[in-house]
Amino acid sequence: MRTLIISDIHANITALEAVLKDAEPFEQVWCLGDVVGYGPDPNACIERVMSLPGIKCVKGNHDAAITGVIGLEAFNYEARASLEWLESRLTPENKRWLSGLDEKLEVDGITLVHGSPRKPIWEYMMDLVTARQNMREFDTLFCLVGHTHIPSVFRMEGEGPKSTRLYFMQTGKLFELEDKCILNPGSVGQPRDHNPKASYLTYDDMEQFWMYNRVEYDIQAVQQRIRAAGLPDRHAARLEDGW
Ligand code: ZN
């Protein structure tokens, strides 16, 4: 079974469609949250995600904010402005779908969360200390996270005193992982690693191969929709350089 792993779509349907096309063929999809927020296409993204084969999706901080789990004051000014915009546009069905998302799932022996296994909605898996602490917080071999928008792998080394290491991966190459790992596929709709291409992972559970990929999409079209919607200009500007 080949699984497509995506995260942080952030209401960018153009990036999502580019990833879906580029990643084919896949039999199921795991989504690590933040389907909405920042971007201009929240309803289209939710409906597309809902329609994907074998979809399993966890709740991100933006998804939680819009469904009232966390207050808008927890967000910075621009994130808040886009959340208020979003509030006025989401259909009731799509809002209900977001509210119904779990914070943590275990699928085919793999843990899925948005932030970290310890704090699924909010914690950023950015550094080795955080990764080390979180390695104890899940029982599966692999844990998939999103939230930082930076594709990465934190890996336990050997049997002895546990240490972790962050790897930035090469695109389009199959790789195997035998140690306990926390993997982040990067962001579909708003990459922040200074590479503007949409980011994703695939996993083949028969061969146990992972693959990391990036794909171009029509950034200008999305920027135009962001500006036409009256969303903060920074959301449009940052897509160009991936920050
Ligand atoms: Zn996000």
mmCIF file of C-alpha atoms and ligand atoms in Angstrom:
data_model
loop_
_atom_site.group_PDB
_atom_site.id
_atom_site.type_symbol
_atom_site.label_atom_id
_atom_site.label_comp_id
_atom_site.label_asym_id
_atom_site.label_seq_id
_atom_site.Cartn_x
_atom_site.Cartn_y
_atom_site.Cartn_z
ATOM 1 C CA MET A 1 0.000 0.000 0.000
ATOM 2 C CA ARG A 2 1.405 3.380 -1.015
ATOM 3 C CA THR A 3 0.389 6.226 1.293
ATOM 4 C CA LEU A 4 0.598 9.915 0.542
ATOM 5 C CA ILE A 5 1.444 12.023 3.608
ATOM 6 C CA ILE A 6 0.559 15.713 3.523
ATOM 7 C CA SER A 7 0.339 18.522 6.052
ATOM 8 C CA ASP A 8 -0.333 22.233 6.411
ATOM 9 C CA ILE A 9 -2.325 22.689 3.211
ATOM 10 C CA HIS A 10 -3.449 26.056 4.583
ATOM 11 C CA ALA A 11 -6.334 26.587 2.175
ATOM 12 C CA ASN A 12 -4.126 26.471 -0.921
ATOM 13 C CA ILE A 13 -6.051 24.306 -3.413
ATOM 14 C CA THR A 14 -3.593 24.926 -6.259
ATOM 15 C CA ALA A 15 -0.700 23.491 -4.247
ATOM 16 C CA LEU A 16 -2.861 20.597 -3.056
ATOM 17 C CA GLU A 17 -3.913 19.633 -6.593
ATOM 18 C CA ALA A 18 -0.287 19.804 -7.760
ATOM 19 C CA VAL A 19 0.775 17.438 -4.968
ATOM 20 C CA LEU A 20 -2.072 15.000 -5.632
ATOM 21 C CA LYS A 21 -1.130 14.817 -9.292
ATOM 22 C CA ASP A 22 2.599 14.541 -8.672
ATOM 23 C CA ALA A 23 2.278 11.856 -5.999
ATOM 24 C CA GLU A 24 0.213 9.393 -8.045
ATOM 25 C CA PRO A 25 -0.303 6.499 -7.711
ATOM 26 C CA PHE A 26 -1.300 6.211 -4.042
ATOM 27 C CA GLU A 27 -3.956 4.148 -2.312
ATOM 28 C CA GLN A 28 -4.539 6.233 0.800
ATOM 29 C CA VAL A 29 -3.809 9.658 2.254
ATOM 30 C CA TRP A 30 -2.821 10.830 5.737
ATOM 31 C CA CYS A 31 -3.144 14.522 6.474
ATOM 32 C CA LEU A 32 -1.446 16.052 9.522
ATOM 33 C CA GLY A 33 -3.705 19.055 10.016
ATOM 34 C CA ASP A 34 -3.981 22.762 9.250
ATOM 35 C CA VAL A 35 -6.146 22.187 6.197
ATOM 36 C CA VAL A 36 -7.272 25.819 6.604
ATOM 37 C CA GLY A 37 -5.817 29.180 7.672
ATOM 38 C CA TYR A 38 -3.779 31.790 5.716
ATOM 39 C CA GLY A 39 -4.963 30.763 2.227
ATOM 40 C CA PRO A 40 -7.932 31.669 0.022
ATOM 41 C CA ASP A 41 -9.552 28.243 -0.595
ATOM 42 C CA PRO A 42 -10.694 26.768 2.725
ATOM 43 C CA ASN A 43 -13.914 25.087 1.572
ATOM 44 C CA ALA A 44 -12.344 23.699 -1.608
ATOM 45 C CA CYS A 45 -9.437 22.238 0.376
ATOM 46 C CA ILE A 46 -11.637 20.613 3.012
ATOM 47 C CA GLU A 47 -13.906 19.103 0.361
ATOM 48 C CA ARG A 48 -10.934 17.813 -1.640
ATOM 49 C CA VAL A 49 -9.307 16.307 1.461
ATOM 50 C CA MET A 50 -12.599 14.654 2.481
ATOM 51 C CA SER A 51 -12.822 13.051 -0.966
ATOM 52 C CA LEU A 52 -9.357 11.460 -0.907
ATOM 53 C CA PRO A 53 -9.045 7.654 -0.751
ATOM 54 C CA GLY A 54 -8.677 6.197 2.767
ATOM 55 C CA ILE A 55 -8.281 9.676 4.214
ATOM 56 C CA LYS A 56 -7.149 9.970 7.830
ATOM 57 C CA CYS A 57 -6.714 13.517 9.082
ATOM 58 C CA VAL A 58 -5.742 14.990 12.451
ATOM 59 C CA LYS A 59 -6.551 18.451 13.773
ATOM 60 C CA GLY A 60 -4.076 21.335 13.513
ATOM 61 C CA ASN A 61 -3.963 24.556 15.531
ATOM 62 C CA HIS A 62 -5.707 26.527 12.771
ATOM 63 C CA ASP A 63 -8.406 23.841 12.471
ATOM 64 C CA ALA A 64 -8.832 23.946 16.267
ATOM 65 C CA ALA A 65 -9.049 27.749 16.327
ATOM 66 C CA ILE A 66 -11.870 27.845 13.842
ATOM 67 C CA THR A 67 -13.837 25.235 15.745
ATOM 68 C CA GLY A 68 -13.536 27.115 19.026
ATOM 69 C CA VAL A 69 -11.129 24.746 20.791
ATOM 70 C CA ILE A 70 -8.539 27.490 21.232
ATOM 71 C CA GLY A 71 -9.131 31.214 21.345
ATOM 72 C CA LEU A 72 -8.092 33.504 18.501
ATOM 73 C CA GLU A 73 -5.975 35.555 20.940
ATOM 74 C CA ALA A 74 -3.437 32.715 20.848
ATOM 75 C CA PHE A 75 -2.529 33.723 17.289
ATOM 76 C CA ASN A 76 -0.483 36.624 15.943
ATOM 77 C CA TYR A 77 -2.238 39.538 14.264
ATOM 78 C CA GLU A 78 -2.081 38.231 10.694
ATOM 79 C CA ALA A 79 -2.995 34.668 11.538
ATOM 80 C CA ARG A 80 -5.914 36.058 13.527
ATOM 81 C CA ALA A 81 -7.056 38.246 10.629
ATOM 82 C CA SER A 82 -7.157 35.247 8.335
ATOM 83 C CA LEU A 83 -8.972 33.177 10.948
ATOM 84 C CA GLU A 84 -11.654 35.847 11.247
ATOM 85 C CA TRP A 85 -11.977 35.912 7.459
ATOM 86 C CA LEU A 86 -12.235 32.136 7.481
ATOM 87 C CA GLU A 87 -14.899 32.115 10.174
ATOM 88 C CA SER A 88 -17.185 34.112 7.898
ATOM 89 C CA ARG A 89 -16.711 31.830 4.881
ATOM 90 C CA LEU A 90 -16.616 28.230 6.048
ATOM 91 C CA THR A 91 -19.758 26.257 5.302
ATOM 92 C CA PRO A 92 -21.433 24.685 8.358
ATOM 93 C CA GLU A 93 -20.717 21.162 7.011
ATOM 94 C CA ASN A 94 -17.038 21.913 6.561
ATOM 95 C CA LYS A 95 -16.783 23.498 9.990
ATOM 96 C CA ARG A 96 -18.392 20.374 11.434
ATOM 97 C CA TRP A 97 -15.856 18.199 9.636
ATOM 98 C CA LEU A 98 -13.001 20.228 11.146
ATOM 99 C CA SER A 99 -14.529 19.992 14.644
ATOM 100 C CA GLY A 100 -14.813 16.238 14.326
ATOM 101 C CA LEU A 101 -11.107 15.697 13.635
ATOM 102 C CA ASP A 102 -9.068 13.794 16.225
ATOM 103 C CA GLU A 103 -5.936 15.314 17.758
ATOM 104 C CA LYS A 104 -4.042 12.049 17.543
ATOM 105 C CA LEU A 105 -4.507 8.903 15.472
ATOM 106 C CA GLU A 106 -2.718 5.603 15.181
ATOM 107 C CA VAL A 107 -3.032 4.201 11.669
ATOM 108 C CA ASP A 108 -1.324 1.049 10.359
ATOM 109 C CA GLY A 109 1.035 1.162 13.348
ATOM 110 C CA ILE A 110 2.061 4.789 12.798
ATOM 111 C CA THR A 111 1.195 7.740 15.057
ATOM 112 C CA LEU A 112 -0.235 10.872 13.414
ATOM 113 C CA VAL A 113 -0.365 14.296 15.101
ATOM 114 C CA HIS A 114 -0.093 17.911 13.999
ATOM 115 C CA GLY A 115 2.425 19.315 16.508
ATOM 116 C CA SER A 116 3.986 16.642 18.705
ATOM 117 C CA PRO A 117 2.860 13.410 20.383
ATOM 118 C CA ARG A 118 3.149 15.185 23.755
ATOM 119 C CA LYS A 119 1.145 18.255 22.785
ATOM 120 C CA PRO A 120 -0.639 17.336 19.546
ATOM 121 C CA ILE A 121 -2.002 20.762 18.655
ATOM 122 C CA TRP A 122 0.671 23.250 19.645
ATOM 123 C CA GLU A 123 4.185 21.981 20.223
ATOM 124 C CA TYR A 124 6.721 22.664 17.443
ATOM 125 C CA MET A 125 9.116 19.826 16.714
ATOM 126 C CA MET A 126 12.024 22.099 15.896
ATOM 127 C CA ASP A 127 15.012 20.960 17.911
ATOM 128 C CA LEU A 128 16.725 17.898 19.276
ATOM 129 C CA VAL A 129 15.706 18.516 22.893
ATOM 130 C CA THR A 130 12.016 18.596 21.986
ATOM 131 C CA ALA A 131 12.426 15.574 19.730
ATOM 132 C CA ARG A 132 14.233 13.594 22.405
ATOM 133 C CA GLN A 133 11.531 14.297 24.987
ATOM 134 C CA ASN A 134 8.803 13.376 22.536
ATOM 135 C CA MET A 135 10.353 10.054 21.539
ATOM 136 C CA ARG A 136 8.994 8.680 24.832
ATOM 137 C CA GLU A 137 5.511 9.928 24.104
ATOM 138 C CA PHE A 138 4.540 7.421 21.395
ATOM 139 C CA ASP A 139 4.667 3.624 21.221
ATOM 140 C CA THR A 140 4.862 3.118 17.473
ATOM 141 C CA LEU A 141 8.104 3.030 15.481
ATOM 142 C CA PHE A 142 7.191 6.130 13.498
ATOM 143 C CA CYS A 143 5.374 9.316 14.397
ATOM 144 C CA LEU A 144 4.327 11.810 11.711
ATOM 145 C CA VAL A 145 4.076 15.504 12.578
ATOM 146 C CA GLY A 146 3.484 18.774 10.732
ATOM 147 C CA HIS A 147 3.159 22.306 12.149
ATOM 148 C CA THR A 148 6.716 23.626 11.567
ATOM 149 C CA HIS A 149 6.309 23.574 7.751
ATOM 150 C CA ILE A 150 9.878 22.251 7.563
ATOM 151 C CA PRO A 151 10.409 18.774 6.127
ATOM 152 C CA SER A 152 12.585 16.811 8.512
ATOM 153 C CA VAL A 153 13.366 13.526 10.207
ATOM 154 C CA PHE A 154 14.338 13.124 13.852
ATOM 155 C CA ARG A 155 15.875 9.715 14.392
ATOM 156 C CA MET A 156 16.890 7.770 17.482
ATOM 157 C CA GLU A 157 20.416 6.504 17.225
ATOM 158 C CA GLY A 158 21.356 2.988 18.239
ATOM 159 C CA GLU A 159 20.464 1.204 21.451
ATOM 160 C CA GLY A 160 22.471 3.170 23.988
ATOM 161 C CA PRO A 161 21.872 6.608 25.392
ATOM 162 C CA LYS A 162 19.239 8.056 23.159
ATOM 163 C CA SER A 163 20.121 10.879 20.896
ATOM 164 C CA THR A 164 18.353 12.241 17.879
ATOM 165 C CA ARG A 165 19.507 13.806 14.698
ATOM 166 C CA LEU A 166 17.762 15.975 12.168
ATOM 167 C CA TYR A 167 18.162 15.190 8.505
ATOM 168 C CA PHE A 168 17.118 17.308 5.617
ATOM 169 C CA MET A 169 16.263 14.897 2.899
ATOM 170 C CA GLN A 170 16.968 14.721 -0.806
ATOM 171 C CA THR A 171 13.942 14.759 -3.078
ATOM 172 C CA GLY A 172 12.769 11.864 -5.213
ATOM 173 C CA LYS A 173 14.943 9.227 -3.537
ATOM 174 C CA LEU A 174 13.675 6.166 -1.745
ATOM 175 C CA PHE A 175 14.974 5.789 1.781
ATOM 176 C CA GLU A 176 14.501 3.321 4.602
ATOM 177 C CA LEU A 177 14.210 4.039 8.317
ATOM 178 C CA GLU A 178 14.777 1.324 10.888
ATOM 179 C CA ASP A 179 15.087 3.370 14.061
ATOM 180 C CA LYS A 180 12.365 5.132 15.954
ATOM 181 C CA CYS A 181 11.629 8.338 14.051
ATOM 182 C CA ILE A 182 9.581 11.489 14.003
ATOM 183 C CA LEU A 183 8.995 12.578 10.404
ATOM 184 C CA ASN A 184 7.624 15.838 9.058
ATOM 185 C CA PRO A 185 6.513 15.962 5.385
ATOM 186 C CA GLY A 186 6.793 19.773 5.238
ATOM 187 C CA SER A 187 3.932 21.981 4.105
ATOM 188 C CA VAL A 188 1.770 21.671 1.001
ATOM 189 C CA GLY A 189 0.399 25.188 0.974
ATOM 190 C CA GLN A 190 2.929 27.348 2.785
ATOM 191 C CA PRO A 191 6.503 25.988 2.854
ATOM 192 C CA ARG A 192 8.830 27.781 5.284
ATOM 193 C CA ASP A 193 12.206 26.295 4.427
ATOM 194 C CA HIS A 194 12.999 28.864 1.726
ATOM 195 C CA ASN A 195 11.893 26.473 -0.977
ATOM 196 C CA PRO A 196 8.545 27.630 -2.404
ATOM 197 C CA LYS A 197 7.615 24.239 -3.881
ATOM 198 C CA ALA A 198 4.843 22.227 -2.202
ATOM 199 C CA SER A 199 6.243 19.476 0.015
ATOM 200 C CA TYR A 200 5.070 15.912 0.721
ATOM 201 C CA LEU A 201 6.115 12.395 1.679
ATOM 202 C CA THR A 202 5.036 8.986 0.478
ATOM 203 C CA TYR A 203 5.377 5.684 2.304
ATOM 204 C CA ASP A 204 5.244 2.202 0.839
ATOM 205 C CA ASP A 205 4.493 -0.159 3.720
ATOM 206 C CA MET A 206 5.289 -3.326 1.694
ATOM 207 C CA GLU A 207 8.770 -2.218 0.717
ATOM 208 C CA GLN A 208 9.045 0.055 3.761
ATOM 209 C CA PHE A 209 10.351 2.848 1.591
ATOM 210 C CA TRP A 210 9.816 6.525 2.257
ATOM 211 C CA MET A 211 10.126 9.223 -0.377
ATOM 212 C CA TYR A 212 10.267 12.974 0.011
ATOM 213 C CA ASN A 213 9.236 15.236 -2.857
ATOM 214 C CA ARG A 214 8.670 18.850 -3.849
ATOM 215 C CA VAL A 215 6.442 20.093 -6.638
ATOM 216 C CA GLU A 216 5.969 23.432 -8.349
ATOM 217 C CA TYR A 217 2.555 25.015 -8.593
ATOM 218 C CA ASP A 218 1.075 28.267 -9.891
ATOM 219 C CA ILE A 219 2.008 30.530 -6.964
ATOM 220 C CA GLN A 220 0.869 33.708 -8.747
ATOM 221 C CA ALA A 221 -2.670 32.405 -9.130
ATOM 222 C CA VAL A 222 -2.846 31.762 -5.381
ATOM 223 C CA GLN A 223 -1.342 35.179 -4.585
ATOM 224 C CA GLN A 224 -4.013 36.826 -6.716
ATOM 225 C CA ARG A 225 -6.781 34.999 -4.873
ATOM 226 C CA ILE A 226 -5.271 35.917 -1.480
ATOM 227 C CA ARG A 227 -5.179 39.601 -2.451
ATOM 228 C CA ALA A 228 -8.633 39.530 -4.030
ATOM 229 C CA ALA A 229 -10.005 38.009 -0.825
ATOM 230 C CA GLY A 230 -8.542 40.898 1.196
ATOM 231 C CA LEU A 231 -6.364 38.596 3.272
ATOM 232 C CA PRO A 232 -3.093 40.023 4.694
ATOM 233 C CA ASP A 233 -0.617 40.664 1.880
ATOM 234 C CA ARG A 234 2.147 38.903 3.789
ATOM 235 C CA HIS A 235 0.342 35.584 3.235
ATOM 236 C CA ALA A 236 0.700 36.155 -0.513
ATOM 237 C CA ALA A 237 4.246 37.532 -0.443
ATOM 238 C CA ARG A 238 5.735 34.695 1.585
ATOM 239 C CA LEU A 239 4.645 31.976 -0.863
ATOM 240 C CA GLU A 240 7.112 33.214 -3.468
ATOM 241 C CA ASP A 241 10.216 32.500 -1.432
ATOM 242 C CA GLY A 242 8.861 29.915 0.965
ATOM 243 C CA TRP A 243 9.221 31.619 4.340
HETATM 244 ZN ZN ZN B 1 0.502 25.254 9.807
#
